[in-house]
Coordinates of C-alpha atoms and ligand atoms in Angstrom, one line a residue:
M1392 CA 0.0 0.0 0.0
I1393 CA 1.9 3.0 -1.2
K1394 CA 0.4 6.4 -1.8
R1395 CA 1.9 9.7 -2.7
I1396 CA 1.5 12.1 0.1
I1397 CA 2.4 15.7 0.8
P1398 CA 6.1 15.9 1.7
L1399 CA 6.4 16.2 5.5
M1400 CA 9.5 17.1 7.5
L1401 CA 9.4 13.9 9.4
S1402 CA 12.9 12.7 8.8
C1403 CA 15.1 11.8 11.8
L1404 CA 18.0 13.3 9.8
L1405 CA 17.9 16.7 8.5
L1406 CA 19.7 17.1 5.3
I1407 CA 21.8 20.2 5.1
G1408 CA 23.0 21.9 2.0
C1409 CA 21.1 19.9 -0.5
A1410 CA 19.6 22.9 -2.1
Q1411 CA 22.6 25.1 -2.2
R1412 CA 22.8 27.9 -4.7
G1413 CA 24.4 26.6 -7.9
A1414 CA 23.7 23.0 -7.1
N1415 CA 21.1 21.5 -9.4
E1416 CA 17.6 20.8 -8.0
P1417 CA 16.8 17.1 -7.5
A1418 CA 13.8 15.2 -8.8
Q1419 CA 11.9 14.2 -5.7
Q1420 CA 9.3 11.7 -4.7
T1421 CA 7.6 11.0 -1.4
V1422 CA 6.5 7.5 -0.8
F1423 CA 4.6 5.9 2.2
A1424 CA 5.8 2.4 2.8
M1425 CA 6.9 0.2 5.7
D1426 CA 4.8 2.4 8.1
T1427 CA 7.0 5.4 7.3
V1428 CA 7.3 8.4 5.1
M1429 CA 10.1 8.0 2.6
S1430 CA 11.7 10.7 0.6
L1431 CA 13.8 10.1 -2.5
S1432 CA 15.9 12.8 -4.1
V1433 CA 17.7 12.1 -7.4
Y1434 CA 20.2 14.5 -8.8
D1435 CA 21.3 13.0 -12.1
G1436 CA 20.7 10.0 -14.5
A1437 CA 17.3 9.0 -15.8
R1438 CA 15.6 10.7 -12.8
S1439 CA 11.9 10.1 -13.4
D1440 CA 12.4 6.5 -14.5
A1441 CA 14.6 5.9 -11.5
L1442 CA 11.9 7.3 -9.1
R1443 CA 9.1 5.4 -10.7
D1444 CA 10.9 2.1 -10.5
A1445 CA 12.0 2.8 -6.9
E1446 CA 8.5 3.6 -5.9
S1447 CA 7.2 0.3 -7.2
E1448 CA 10.1 -1.6 -5.7
L1449 CA 9.3 -0.1 -2.3
S1450 CA 5.7 -1.2 -2.7
R1451 CA 6.8 -4.7 -3.7
L1452 CA 9.1 -5.0 -0.7
D1453 CA 6.4 -3.8 1.7
A1454 CA 4.1 -6.6 0.3
L1455 CA 7.0 -9.2 0.7
L1456 CA 8.3 -8.4 4.1
D1457 CA 5.4 -7.0 6.2
R1458 CA 4.6 -9.8 8.6
G1459 CA 1.3 -8.3 9.4
A1460 CA 0.1 -8.3 5.8
E1461 CA -1.8 -11.4 4.7
G1462 CA -0.2 -12.7 1.5
S1463 CA 3.3 -11.5 2.3
A1464 CA 6.1 -14.1 2.2
V1465 CA 6.9 -13.4 5.8
H1466 CA 3.2 -13.8 6.9
E1467 CA 3.1 -17.0 4.9
L1468 CA 6.2 -18.3 6.6
N1469 CA 5.0 -17.4 10.1
T1470 CA 1.5 -18.9 9.6
A1471 CA 2.1 -21.9 7.4
G1472 CA 5.7 -22.6 8.7
A1473 CA 7.2 -22.7 5.2
V1474 CA 7.5 -20.5 2.1
H1475 CA 9.4 -20.6 -1.2
S1476 CA 11.1 -17.3 -1.9
E1477 CA 14.6 -16.9 -3.3
E1478 CA 14.7 -13.3 -2.1
L1479 CA 13.5 -13.9 1.4
A1480 CA 15.9 -16.9 1.7
A1481 CA 18.8 -14.6 0.7
L1482 CA 17.7 -11.9 3.2
L1483 CA 17.3 -14.5 6.0
T1484 CA 20.7 -15.9 5.2
A1485 CA 22.2 -12.5 5.7
A1486 CA 20.2 -12.0 8.9
A1487 CA 21.5 -15.3 10.2
Q1488 CA 25.0 -14.2 9.5
I1489 CA 24.4 -11.0 11.4
A1490 CA 22.8 -12.9 14.3
R1491 CA 25.9 -15.0 14.6
A1492 CA 28.3 -12.0 14.3
T1493 CA 26.4 -10.1 17.0
G1494 CA 26.2 -13.1 19.4
G1495 CA 22.4 -13.0 18.9
A1496 CA 21.9 -9.4 19.9
F1497 CA 20.2 -9.0 16.5
D1498 CA 17.9 -11.9 16.0
P1499 CA 14.7 -11.7 13.9
T1500 CA 13.3 -14.9 15.7
I1501 CA 12.7 -12.6 18.7
A1502 CA 9.2 -12.2 17.2
P1503 CA 7.3 -14.4 19.8
V1504 CA 8.9 -12.3 22.6
L1505 CA 7.9 -9.0 20.8
A1506 CA 4.4 -10.4 20.6
L1507 CA 4.2 -11.0 24.4
W1508 CA 5.1 -7.4 25.1
G1509 CA 2.5 -6.2 22.6
F1510 CA 5.1 -5.1 20.0
G1511 CA 3.8 -7.6 17.4
P1512 CA 1.9 -6.8 14.2
G1513 CA -1.1 -4.7 15.0
G1514 CA 0.4 -4.0 18.4
G1515 CA -1.3 -2.1 21.1
N1516 CA -1.9 -4.9 23.7
Y1517 CA 1.1 -3.7 25.7
R1518 CA 1.9 -5.5 29.0
V1519 CA 4.8 -6.8 31.0
P1520 CA 4.9 -10.6 30.5
A1521 CA 5.3 -13.0 33.4
E1522 CA 8.7 -14.7 33.8
D1523 CA 7.5 -18.1 32.7
E1524 CA 5.8 -16.7 29.6
L1525 CA 9.1 -15.0 28.7
A1526 CA 11.1 -18.2 29.3
A1527 CA 8.8 -20.2 27.1
A1528 CA 8.9 -17.6 24.3
L1529 CA 12.7 -17.3 24.5
S1530 CA 13.1 -21.1 24.1
A1531 CA 12.0 -20.7 20.5
V1532 CA 14.4 -17.8 19.7
G1533 CA 17.5 -18.4 17.6
M1534 CA 18.2 -17.8 13.9
G1535 CA 20.0 -21.2 13.9
R1536 CA 16.5 -22.8 14.1
V1537 CA 15.4 -21.4 10.7
I1538 CA 15.9 -23.9 8.0
I1539 CA 17.0 -22.5 4.6
D1540 CA 17.4 -24.9 1.7
G1541 CA 17.9 -23.0 -1.5
A1542 CA 14.7 -20.9 -1.9
D1543 CA 12.8 -23.2 0.6
I1544 CA 12.5 -21.7 4.1
S1545 CA 10.8 -23.5 7.0
L1546 CA 10.4 -22.8 10.7
P1547 CA 10.1 -25.4 13.5
Q1548 CA 6.9 -25.2 15.6
G1549 CA 6.8 -22.0 17.6
V1550 CA 9.5 -20.1 15.7
Q1551 CA 8.4 -16.8 14.2
I1552 CA 10.2 -14.1 12.2
D1553 CA 10.1 -10.3 12.5
L1554 CA 12.3 -8.4 10.0
G1555 CA 11.5 -4.9 11.5
G1556 CA 15.1 -4.5 12.4
I1557 CA 16.6 -5.1 8.9
A1558 CA 13.8 -4.5 6.3
K1559 CA 14.5 -0.8 5.8
G1560 CA 18.2 -1.3 5.3
Y1561 CA 17.4 -3.9 2.7
A1562 CA 14.9 -1.6 1.0
G1563 CA 17.5 1.2 0.9
A1564 CA 20.0 -1.1 -0.8
R1565 CA 17.4 -2.2 -3.4
V1566 CA 16.5 1.4 -4.2
R1567 CA 20.2 2.3 -4.5
D1568 CA 20.7 -0.5 -6.9
I1569 CA 17.7 0.6 -9.0
F1570 CA 19.0 4.1 -9.1
A1571 CA 22.5 2.9 -10.2
E1572 CA 20.8 0.9 -13.0
H1573 CA 19.3 4.2 -14.2
G1574 CA 22.7 5.9 -14.3
V1575 CA 22.1 7.8 -11.1
T1576 CA 25.4 8.7 -9.3
S1577 CA 24.1 11.3 -6.9
A1578 CA 21.0 10.7 -4.7
I1579 CA 19.6 10.7 -1.2
I1580 CA 17.3 7.9 -0.2
D1581 CA 15.7 8.8 3.1
L1582 CA 13.5 6.0 4.4
G1583 CA 12.0 7.8 7.4
G1584 CA 15.3 8.8 8.9
D1585 CA 17.3 5.8 7.8
V1586 CA 19.4 7.3 5.0
C1587 CA 21.3 5.9 2.1
L1588 CA 23.7 8.3 0.4
L1589 CA 24.5 7.5 -3.2
G1590 CA 27.7 9.2 -4.3
G1591 CA 28.2 12.8 -3.1
K1592 CA 26.8 16.1 -4.1
S1593 CA 26.8 17.2 -7.8
D1594 CA 29.8 19.4 -7.1
G1595 CA 31.8 16.4 -6.0
S1596 CA 31.7 17.2 -2.2
P1597 CA 30.3 14.8 0.3
W1598 CA 26.7 15.0 1.6
R1599 CA 26.3 16.7 4.9
V1600 CA 23.8 15.0 7.2
A1601 CA 22.6 16.3 10.5
V1602 CA 21.9 13.5 13.0
R1603 CA 18.8 14.5 14.9
D1604 CA 18.5 14.9 18.6
P1605 CA 15.7 12.4 19.7
A1606 CA 14.9 14.7 22.6
D1607 CA 14.4 17.8 20.5
S1608 CA 13.2 17.8 17.0
E1609 CA 14.6 21.3 16.4
S1610 CA 18.1 20.3 17.4
F1611 CA 20.8 17.8 16.2
L1612 CA 23.6 15.8 17.7
G1613 CA 26.1 16.8 15.0
V1614 CA 26.7 16.9 11.3
L1615 CA 28.2 14.0 9.5
E1616 CA 29.9 14.2 6.1
A1617 CA 29.7 11.0 4.0
R1618 CA 29.3 9.6 0.5
D1619 CA 28.1 6.1 -0.5
R1620 CA 27.0 5.2 3.0
F1621 CA 24.0 4.1 4.9
I1622 CA 23.3 6.0 8.1
V1623 CA 20.7 4.0 10.0
T1624 CA 19.3 5.0 13.4
S1625 CA 17.7 2.8 16.1
G1626 CA 16.0 4.5 19.0
V1627 CA 14.3 3.2 22.1
Y1628 CA 12.1 6.3 22.0
E1629 CA 10.5 5.1 18.7
R1630 CA 8.0 2.7 20.3
Y1631 CA 7.3 2.2 24.0
F1632 CA 4.7 2.0 26.8
E1633 CA 4.7 2.8 30.4
E1634 CA 3.5 0.7 33.3
N1635 CA 3.8 1.7 37.0
G1636 CA 6.1 4.5 36.0
V1637 CA 8.6 2.2 34.2
R1638 CA 9.2 2.6 30.4
Y1639 CA 9.3 -0.5 28.2
H1640 CA 10.5 -0.1 24.7
H1641 CA 10.6 -2.1 21.5
I1642 CA 14.2 -3.2 21.2
I1643 CA 14.4 -6.5 23.0
D1644 CA 17.6 -8.0 24.3
P1645 CA 17.3 -11.7 23.2
A1646 CA 19.6 -12.7 26.1
T1647 CA 16.9 -11.6 28.7
G1648 CA 13.7 -11.2 26.8
Y1649 CA 13.4 -7.7 28.3
P1650 CA 13.8 -4.3 26.6
A1651 CA 17.5 -3.6 26.0
A1652 CA 19.1 -2.0 29.1
S1653 CA 22.4 -0.8 27.5
G1654 CA 21.8 2.8 28.5
L1655 CA 21.8 3.8 24.8
V1656 CA 18.9 6.0 23.7
S1657 CA 19.7 6.4 20.1
V1658 CA 22.3 4.7 17.9
S1659 CA 23.2 5.7 14.3
V1660 CA 25.4 3.2 12.4
V1661 CA 27.4 4.3 9.4
C1662 CA 28.2 1.4 7.0
A1663 CA 28.5 0.7 3.3
D1664 CA 26.0 -2.2 3.5
G1665 CA 22.2 -1.5 4.0
P1666 CA 21.0 -4.6 5.8
W1667 CA 24.1 -4.7 8.0
A1668 CA 23.8 -1.0 8.8
D1669 CA 20.1 -1.5 9.9
A1670 CA 20.7 -4.7 11.9
L1671 CA 23.8 -3.3 13.5
A1672 CA 22.0 -0.2 14.7
T1673 CA 19.5 -2.6 16.5
A1674 CA 22.4 -4.8 17.8
V1675 CA 24.4 -1.8 19.1
S1676 CA 21.3 -0.6 20.9
V1677 CA 21.2 -4.0 22.7
L1678 CA 25.0 -4.4 23.2
G1679 CA 26.0 -0.9 24.5
T1680 CA 29.1 0.9 23.6
Q1681 CA 31.8 -1.4 25.0
R1682 CA 30.5 -4.6 23.4
A1683 CA 29.7 -2.7 20.2
L1684 CA 33.4 -1.6 20.0
A1685 CA 34.5 -5.2 20.3
L1686 CA 32.0 -6.1 17.5
R1687 CA 33.4 -3.2 15.4
E1688 CA 36.9 -4.7 15.9
Q1689 CA 35.7 -8.2 15.0
L1690 CA 34.1 -6.9 11.7
R1691 CA 36.9 -4.5 10.8
E1692 CA 38.1 -6.5 7.8
T1693 CA 34.8 -7.8 6.5
L1694 CA 32.1 -5.2 7.3
P1695 CA 33.6 -2.0 8.7
F1696 CA 31.2 0.2 10.5
E1697 CA 31.2 3.3 12.7
F1698 CA 28.5 4.5 15.1
I1699 CA 27.2 7.5 17.0
A1700 CA 25.4 6.7 20.2
L1701 CA 23.5 8.9 22.7
T1702 CA 23.4 7.6 26.3
D1703 CA 20.6 8.2 28.8
G1704 CA 23.2 10.1 30.8
G1705 CA 23.5 12.7 28.0
T1706 CA 26.8 11.7 26.4
V1707 CA 27.2 11.3 22.7
Y1708 CA 29.9 8.7 21.9
Y1709 CA 31.2 8.5 18.3
T1710 CA 33.8 6.0 17.0
D1711 CA 37.3 7.2 15.9
G1712 CA 36.6 6.4 12.2
L1713 CA 34.3 9.4 12.3
A1714 CA 36.8 11.7 14.0
E1715 CA 37.3 13.7 10.8
T1716 CA 33.8 13.6 9.4
F1717 CA 31.5 14.0 12.4
A1718 CA 31.2 17.5 13.8
P1719 CA 29.6 17.6 17.2
N1720 CA 27.0 20.3 17.8
S1721 CA 28.4 22.4 20.6
E1722 CA 25.0 23.9 21.3
S1723 CA 23.2 20.6 21.8
G1724 CA 23.8 20.5 25.6
Y1725 CA 25.4 17.0 25.4
D1726 CA 28.9 15.9 26.3
Y1727 CA 30.9 14.3 23.5
A1728 CA 33.5 11.6 23.6
L1729 CA 35.4 9.8 20.9
L1730 CA 35.6 6.0 21.2
S1731 CA 38.5 3.9 20.0
Ligands
AMP2867 P1 15.1 -0.8 14.4 O1 14.3 0.4 14.4 O2 15.8 -1.1 13.1 O3 16.1 -0.9 15.6 O4 14.2 -2.0 14.5 C1 13.4 -2.2 15.7 C2 12.4 -3.4 15.3 O5 13.2 -4.6 15.2 C3 11.5 -3.6 16.5 O6 10.3 -2.9 16.3 C4 11.2 -5.1 16.3 O7 10.3 -5.3 15.2 C5 12.5 -5.7 15.9 N1 13.4 -6.1 17.0 C6 13.4 -5.7 18.3 N2 14.4 -6.2 19.0 C7 15.1 -6.9 18.1 C8 16.3 -7.7 18.1 N3 17.0 -7.9 19.3 N4 16.8 -8.3 17.0 C9 16.1 -8.1 15.8 N5 15.0 -7.4 15.7 C10 14.5 -6.8 16.8
MG2868 MG1 17.6 -1.8 12.6

């Protein structure tokens, strides 16, 4: 279900300097998909063909990956226990690889636990589950249980999949590939605050992206310069409920079954790969800065990534690979610290 809607300034990332004097104006398209407002800006190549094909691709992916939508491959997998889809098999294979790399901090089979908390499809029935319910749901968690044989995927009894932590990164990568096929070398794909930068600006300089302050929509944590990168943000403020004065959010630590308690409020991951950027943002939210640094070290050769993380104590940590490209906002009121 995609419809064109009036462009709204809903993005988690403000884009700075896209409409500079002298820079050519982009062809733009706003798309509503994956429960979010997406904004596509294309600066060169076959711009209108690129936008048209990207829009239908986003609609196709929504219909493939939305576990709440009857007829989607994920819905079929969760309800029938099996589905045949080459594309879903490839995405689940990548997800299993990320689950292994993160020690299970990112794991799409967390779905039954999400459902207990009321963060399942439809949602709304929020409640704090009992310990024995959580233990039972956790016993079905683990990407290792998902059986992938070519394009045939099957789930053992009780295992359920939720791709909410990786779908937008995958969608961003697909749109980027479609743009490239249309000769686009300069574009911004903003999937509701999760951004994919294609190339740099028309004048050859890098894009400048302001990382939003989750506590103040008028402010930002800093400005990041980048090209050919995904910048994906996970935040515990995005979905939550309160019970007896305690806040419970939607990023679950698969080690405990409880909302992640890493002390991180918002995590932006910078990475060249879309699905990894998205899944790593979720994983870093679970792991916290120290374990995330160890993960960065472990992936240094294969999937290098950097991150910017805001703690509940008001410190913005950013990794040393961003030392030259991330400029802290001295007026944000936060403390800043470089991590290495
Ligand atoms: P994101 O905004 O990318 O961090 O994704 C958050 C969504 O991912 C949640 O709304 C859940 O659907 C799902 N999710 C929550 N916790 C996890 C986890 N530990 N691993 C994988 N997916 C998760
Ligand atoms: Mg994610």
